mmCIF file of C-alpha atoms in Angstrom:
data_model
loop_
_atom_site.group_PDB
_atom_site.id
_atom_site.type_symbol
_atom_site.label_atom_id
_atom_site.label_comp_id
_atom_site.label_asym_id
_atom_site.label_seq_id
_atom_site.Cartn_x
_atom_site.Cartn_y
_atom_site.Cartn_z
ATOM 1 C CA UNK A 1 28.099 4.928 53.169
ATOM 2 C CA UNK A 2 30.962 4.155 50.774
ATOM 3 C CA UNK A 3 34.539 5.296 51.189
ATOM 4 C CA UNK A 4 33.958 7.658 48.260
ATOM 5 C CA UNK A 5 31.031 9.198 50.113
ATOM 6 C CA UNK A 6 33.154 9.533 53.241
ATOM 7 C CA UNK A 7 35.898 11.242 51.258
ATOM 8 C CA UNK A 8 33.446 13.709 49.733
ATOM 9 C CA UNK A 9 31.865 14.425 53.104
ATOM 10 C CA UNK A 10 35.237 15.110 54.713
ATOM 11 C CA UNK A 11 36.311 17.363 51.851
ATOM 12 C CA UNK A 12 33.081 19.354 51.864
ATOM 13 C CA UNK A 13 33.277 19.708 55.638
ATOM 14 C CA UNK A 14 36.787 21.129 55.373
ATOM 15 C CA UNK A 15 35.692 23.529 52.631
ATOM 16 C CA UNK A 16 32.844 25.014 54.626
ATOM 17 C CA UNK A 17 34.729 25.130 57.897
ATOM 18 C CA UNK A 18 37.371 27.266 56.182
ATOM 19 C CA UNK A 19 35.139 29.642 54.203
ATOM 20 C CA UNK A 20 32.542 30.310 56.922
ATOM 21 C CA UNK A 21 33.644 33.897 57.721
ATOM 22 C CA UNK A 22 33.453 34.911 54.043
ATOM 23 C CA UNK A 23 30.492 32.728 53.063
ATOM 24 C CA UNK A 24 27.829 35.448 52.834
ATOM 25 C CA UNK A 25 30.092 37.756 50.845
ATOM 26 C CA UNK A 26 31.108 35.049 48.420
ATOM 27 C CA UNK A 27 27.489 34.013 47.910
ATOM 28 C CA UNK A 28 26.951 37.400 46.318
ATOM 29 C CA UNK A 29 29.723 36.648 43.836
ATOM 30 C CA UNK A 30 28.560 33.102 43.235
ATOM 31 C CA UNK A 31 24.988 34.112 42.393
ATOM 32 C CA UNK A 32 25.571 37.492 40.730
ATOM 33 C CA UNK A 33 23.954 38.949 43.876
ATOM 34 C CA UNK A 34 20.727 37.078 43.033
ATOM 35 C CA UNK A 35 20.547 34.604 45.945
ATOM 36 C CA UNK A 36 18.404 36.932 48.074
ATOM 37 C CA UNK A 37 15.926 37.399 45.243
ATOM 38 C CA UNK A 38 15.839 33.633 44.688
ATOM 39 C CA UNK A 39 15.089 33.071 48.353
ATOM 40 C CA UNK A 40 12.338 35.716 48.303
ATOM 41 C CA UNK A 41 10.775 33.970 45.286
ATOM 42 C CA UNK A 42 11.020 30.653 47.118
ATOM 43 C CA UNK A 43 9.329 32.019 50.236
ATOM 44 C CA UNK A 44 6.514 33.393 48.074
ATOM 45 C CA UNK A 45 5.972 29.989 46.463
ATOM 46 C CA UNK A 46 6.113 28.208 49.833
ATOM 47 C CA UNK A 47 3.438 30.488 51.326
ATOM 48 C CA UNK A 48 4.527 29.719 54.899
ATOM 49 C CA UNK A 49 1.543 29.754 57.246
ATOM 50 C CA UNK A 50 1.718 31.544 60.616
ATOM 51 C CA UNK A 51 2.854 29.200 63.359
ATOM 52 C CA UNK A 52 4.418 26.687 60.946
ATOM 53 C CA UNK A 53 7.433 24.637 61.962
ATOM 54 C CA UNK A 54 10.416 23.998 59.722
ATOM 55 C CA UNK A 55 13.838 22.406 59.556
ATOM 56 C CA UNK A 56 16.462 24.122 57.390
ATOM 57 C CA UNK A 57 19.157 21.622 56.393
ATOM 58 C CA UNK A 58 22.697 22.751 55.585
ATOM 59 C CA UNK A 59 21.576 26.037 57.098
ATOM 60 C CA UNK A 60 25.038 27.570 56.946
ATOM 61 C CA UNK A 61 24.945 31.149 58.195
ATOM 62 C CA UNK A 62 21.175 30.954 58.677
ATOM 63 C CA UNK A 63 19.796 33.473 56.171
ATOM 64 C CA UNK A 64 16.994 31.108 55.140
ATOM 65 C CA UNK A 65 16.505 29.911 58.720
ATOM 66 C CA UNK A 66 15.857 33.507 59.780
ATOM 67 C CA UNK A 67 13.505 34.088 56.837
ATOM 68 C CA UNK A 68 11.486 31.006 57.809
ATOM 69 C CA UNK A 69 11.220 32.204 61.399
ATOM 70 C CA UNK A 70 10.070 35.641 60.285
ATOM 71 C CA UNK A 71 7.437 34.142 57.991
ATOM 72 C CA UNK A 72 6.174 31.716 60.630
ATOM 73 C CA UNK A 73 6.033 34.324 63.360
ATOM 74 C CA UNK A 74 5.757 31.867 66.238
ATOM 75 C CA UNK A 75 6.535 28.351 64.983
ATOM 76 C CA UNK A 76 9.720 26.607 66.074
ATOM 77 C CA UNK A 77 12.440 26.559 63.417
ATOM 78 C CA UNK A 78 15.473 24.261 63.427
ATOM 79 C CA UNK A 79 18.671 25.044 61.544
ATOM 80 C CA UNK A 80 20.964 22.039 61.016
ATOM 81 C CA UNK A 81 24.511 22.003 59.650
ATOM 82 C CA UNK A 82 27.577 19.771 59.977
ATOM 83 C CA UNK A 83 29.992 22.716 60.058
ATOM 84 C CA UNK A 84 30.417 24.166 63.537
ATOM 85 C CA UNK A 85 32.109 27.253 62.096
ATOM 86 C CA UNK A 86 29.145 27.974 59.830
ATOM 87 C CA UNK A 87 26.777 27.467 62.768
ATOM 88 C CA UNK A 88 28.743 29.926 64.888
ATOM 89 C CA UNK A 89 28.361 32.602 62.218
ATOM 90 C CA UNK A 90 24.668 31.702 61.997
ATOM 91 C CA UNK A 91 24.262 31.817 65.770
ATOM 92 C CA UNK A 92 25.530 35.394 65.845
ATOM 93 C CA UNK A 93 23.055 36.336 63.114
ATOM 94 C CA UNK A 94 20.133 34.679 64.917
ATOM 95 C CA UNK A 95 21.081 36.574 68.072
ATOM 96 C CA UNK A 96 21.229 39.907 66.259
ATOM 97 C CA UNK A 97 17.759 39.230 64.854
ATOM 98 C CA UNK A 98 16.419 38.474 68.355
ATOM 99 C CA UNK A 99 15.266 35.007 67.329
ATOM 100 C CA UNK A 100 17.154 32.888 69.881
ATOM 101 C CA UNK A 101 13.964 31.491 71.384
ATOM 102 C CA UNK A 102 12.326 30.636 68.084
ATOM 103 C CA UNK A 103 15.330 29.168 66.271
ATOM 104 C CA UNK A 104 17.286 26.136 67.499
ATOM 105 C CA UNK A 105 20.617 25.411 65.830
ATOM 106 C CA UNK A 106 21.749 21.791 65.687
ATOM 107 C CA UNK A 107 25.119 20.349 64.725
ATOM 108 C CA UNK A 108 24.097 17.303 62.723
ATOM 109 C CA UNK A 109 24.146 15.272 59.527
ATOM 110 C CA UNK A 110 21.557 15.834 56.790
ATOM 111 C CA UNK A 111 21.867 12.142 55.887
ATOM 112 C CA UNK A 112 20.555 11.075 59.298
ATOM 113 C CA UNK A 113 18.271 13.697 60.793
ATOM 114 C CA UNK A 114 17.951 13.428 64.590
ATOM 115 C CA UNK A 115 14.182 13.958 64.555
ATOM 116 C CA UNK A 116 11.126 11.745 64.554
ATOM 117 C CA UNK A 117 8.818 11.179 61.586
ATOM 118 C CA UNK A 118 6.157 13.756 60.717
ATOM 119 C CA UNK A 119 7.658 16.515 62.873
ATOM 120 C CA UNK A 120 7.794 19.633 60.648
ATOM 121 C CA UNK A 121 5.553 21.505 58.233
ATOM 122 C CA UNK A 122 8.496 22.318 55.970
ATOM 123 C CA UNK A 123 11.942 20.878 55.288
ATOM 124 C CA UNK A 124 14.247 23.133 53.293
ATOM 125 C CA UNK A 125 17.769 22.919 51.921
ATOM 126 C CA UNK A 126 19.474 25.887 50.282
ATOM 127 C CA UNK A 127 22.637 25.471 48.205
ATOM 128 C CA UNK A 128 23.547 22.320 50.080
ATOM 129 C CA UNK A 129 22.048 19.367 48.223
ATOM 130 C CA UNK A 130 24.830 19.213 45.628
ATOM 131 C CA UNK A 131 27.369 18.837 48.443
ATOM 132 C CA UNK A 132 25.904 15.855 50.304
ATOM 133 C CA UNK A 133 27.219 12.287 49.814
ATOM 134 C CA UNK A 134 23.794 10.938 48.720
ATOM 135 C CA UNK A 135 21.190 13.474 47.647
ATOM 136 C CA UNK A 136 18.414 10.873 47.394
ATOM 137 C CA UNK A 137 19.000 9.826 51.002
ATOM 138 C CA UNK A 138 18.829 13.465 52.126
ATOM 139 C CA UNK A 139 15.589 14.046 50.232
ATOM 140 C CA UNK A 140 14.133 10.883 51.783
ATOM 141 C CA UNK A 141 15.105 12.147 55.224
ATOM 142 C CA UNK A 142 13.458 15.499 54.488
ATOM 143 C CA UNK A 143 10.337 13.675 53.347
ATOM 144 C CA UNK A 144 10.378 11.522 56.480
ATOM 145 C CA UNK A 145 10.470 14.394 58.968
ATOM 146 C CA UNK A 146 7.762 16.534 57.362
ATOM 147 C CA UNK A 147 4.128 15.990 58.248
ATOM 148 C CA UNK A 148 1.665 14.577 55.711
ATOM 149 C CA UNK A 149 0.871 17.544 53.476
ATOM 150 C CA UNK A 150 4.215 19.153 54.356
ATOM 151 C CA UNK A 151 6.657 20.510 51.803
ATOM 152 C CA UNK A 152 10.172 19.426 50.827
ATOM 153 C CA UNK A 153 11.908 22.462 49.328
ATOM 154 C CA UNK A 154 15.275 22.682 47.585
ATOM 155 C CA UNK A 155 16.871 25.898 46.304
ATOM 156 C CA UNK A 156 20.085 25.059 44.509
ATOM 157 C CA UNK A 157 22.445 26.031 41.745
ATOM 158 C CA UNK A 158 21.530 24.399 38.464
ATOM 159 C CA UNK A 159 22.651 24.165 34.845
ATOM 160 C CA UNK A 160 21.701 26.802 32.259
ATOM 161 C CA UNK A 161 20.779 25.238 28.932
ATOM 162 C CA UNK A 162 20.635 28.027 26.348
ATOM 163 C CA UNK A 163 23.566 29.573 24.525
ATOM 164 C CA UNK A 164 25.444 31.879 24.610
ATOM 165 C CA UNK A 165 24.556 32.420 28.276
ATOM 166 C CA UNK A 166 25.543 28.846 29.139
ATOM 167 C CA UNK A 167 29.102 29.295 27.856
ATOM 168 C CA UNK A 168 29.533 32.663 29.555
ATOM 169 C CA UNK A 169 28.245 31.314 32.847
ATOM 170 C CA UNK A 170 30.472 28.247 32.876
ATOM 171 C CA UNK A 171 33.508 30.359 32.025
ATOM 172 C CA UNK A 172 32.712 32.591 35.008
ATOM 173 C CA UNK A 173 31.896 29.672 37.289
ATOM 174 C CA UNK A 174 34.913 27.506 36.432
ATOM 175 C CA UNK A 175 37.606 30.109 35.729
ATOM 176 C CA UNK A 176 36.741 33.467 37.281
ATOM 177 C CA UNK A 177 35.033 32.412 40.527
ATOM 178 C CA UNK A 178 37.967 30.384 41.940
ATOM 179 C CA UNK A 179 40.292 33.319 41.237
ATOM 180 C CA UNK A 180 37.907 35.670 43.034
ATOM 181 C CA UNK A 181 37.864 33.228 45.938
ATOM 182 C CA UNK A 182 41.655 33.325 46.037
ATOM 183 C CA UNK A 183 41.798 37.108 45.791
ATOM 184 C CA UNK A 184 38.956 38.058 48.132
ATOM 185 C CA UNK A 185 38.644 35.142 50.548
ATOM 186 C CA UNK A 186 42.200 33.765 50.313
ATOM 187 C CA UNK A 187 40.713 30.405 49.341
ATOM 188 C CA UNK A 188 41.354 29.049 45.834
ATOM 189 C CA UNK A 189 40.906 25.285 46.202
ATOM 190 C CA UNK A 190 37.727 25.753 48.235
ATOM 191 C CA UNK A 191 36.073 27.867 45.541
ATOM 192 C CA UNK A 192 37.376 25.586 42.822
ATOM 193 C CA UNK A 193 35.309 22.892 44.575
ATOM 194 C CA UNK A 194 32.049 24.791 43.994
ATOM 195 C CA UNK A 195 31.926 24.425 40.186
ATOM 196 C CA UNK A 196 33.199 20.857 40.495
ATOM 197 C CA UNK A 197 30.308 20.044 42.827
ATOM 198 C CA UNK A 198 27.807 21.065 40.156
ATOM 199 C CA UNK A 199 29.115 18.830 37.383
ATOM 200 C CA UNK A 200 27.582 15.616 38.728
ATOM 201 C CA UNK A 201 24.461 17.283 40.091
ATOM 202 C CA UNK A 202 21.152 16.536 38.302
ATOM 203 C CA UNK A 203 19.633 19.242 36.130
ATOM 204 C CA UNK A 204 16.217 20.819 36.700
ATOM 205 C CA UNK A 205 14.146 18.030 35.125
ATOM 206 C CA UNK A 206 16.176 15.149 36.573
ATOM 207 C CA UNK A 207 15.913 16.505 40.122
ATOM 208 C CA UNK A 208 12.148 16.867 39.642
ATOM 209 C CA UNK A 209 12.068 13.214 38.541
ATOM 210 C CA UNK A 210 13.952 12.204 41.699
ATOM 211 C CA UNK A 211 11.371 14.072 43.784
ATOM 212 C CA UNK A 212 8.628 12.027 42.118
ATOM 213 C CA UNK A 213 10.544 8.749 42.345
ATOM 214 C CA UNK A 214 10.775 8.957 46.135
ATOM 215 C CA UNK A 215 7.026 9.575 46.348
ATOM 216 C CA UNK A 216 6.673 13.341 46.647
ATOM 217 C CA UNK A 217 3.593 14.765 45.000
ATOM 218 C CA UNK A 218 2.563 17.981 43.248
ATOM 219 C CA UNK A 219 6.211 18.514 42.290
ATOM 220 C CA UNK A 220 6.987 21.998 41.006
ATOM 221 C CA UNK A 221 10.305 23.047 39.451
ATOM 222 C CA UNK A 222 11.259 26.621 38.598
ATOM 223 C CA UNK A 223 14.413 27.679 36.694
ATOM 224 C CA UNK A 224 15.850 30.943 38.043
ATOM 225 C CA UNK A 225 18.000 33.572 36.300
ATOM 226 C CA UNK A 226 18.460 31.740 33.038
ATOM 227 C CA UNK A 227 18.701 28.375 34.767
ATOM 228 C CA UNK A 228 21.773 29.050 36.915
ATOM 229 C CA UNK A 229 19.617 28.149 39.915
ATOM 230 C CA UNK A 230 16.433 26.161 40.420
ATOM 231 C CA UNK A 231 13.676 25.811 42.981
ATOM 232 C CA UNK A 232 12.015 22.440 43.590
ATOM 233 C CA UNK A 233 8.989 21.949 45.823
ATOM 234 C CA UNK A 234 7.274 18.644 46.532
ATOM 235 C CA UNK A 235 4.493 17.702 48.941
ATOM 236 C CA UNK A 236 4.335 14.643 51.185
ATOM 237 C CA UNK A 237 1.138 12.697 50.607
ATOM 238 C CA UNK A 238 -1.585 12.955 53.220
ATOM 239 C CA UNK A 239 -1.374 9.172 53.578
ATOM 240 C CA UNK A 240 2.216 9.656 54.742
ATOM 241 C CA UNK A 241 3.773 8.562 51.462
#
């Protein structure tokens, strides 16, 4: 890992440690209250089978982790995050849902997953891939820990392409959102980081290409809400590739 990667990782860690208590509320602002609908669409496309296992990377406050557990019914679900504060908020949520026995929360690094190959039926990451030091490495790790035939699933903010919506969105994202973060969560610099994190992130087609380049198959990419978010799903080959 380069010093630049270390610097980014430390900055992102500080951001999420500080915004954890307000994270769910601010997600509503960030997504125009659409993130729950996006996740519901994602779960429909994943078609989680009863008893399936999954690892949810950058699980944050565990909304998707809980949804995976509900869909599986009995399969073991792991939520992994490098922010202890986010995990504590998530742990409270898991407890309220009565899912303590089904969901295990792990403090760990998405770049180096502490699990053996071919462990899970699904590996998911929601609104976290743009924040990691090396997104290709994280996707490779996700691919490694899913079973042959398993799915690697990313739900993430993306880049709208058609005008005038594109201009309106970027004005909101770059100018209005940080001010809302300052006003409502008392965090300006942290919410200024969110639009900055999207600038270098690949668009819908490029991320799909990366999925294919690392060997994932049957890659599907779906733009959501005018392209401000995107869902990517790829399948690990039955030969393990």
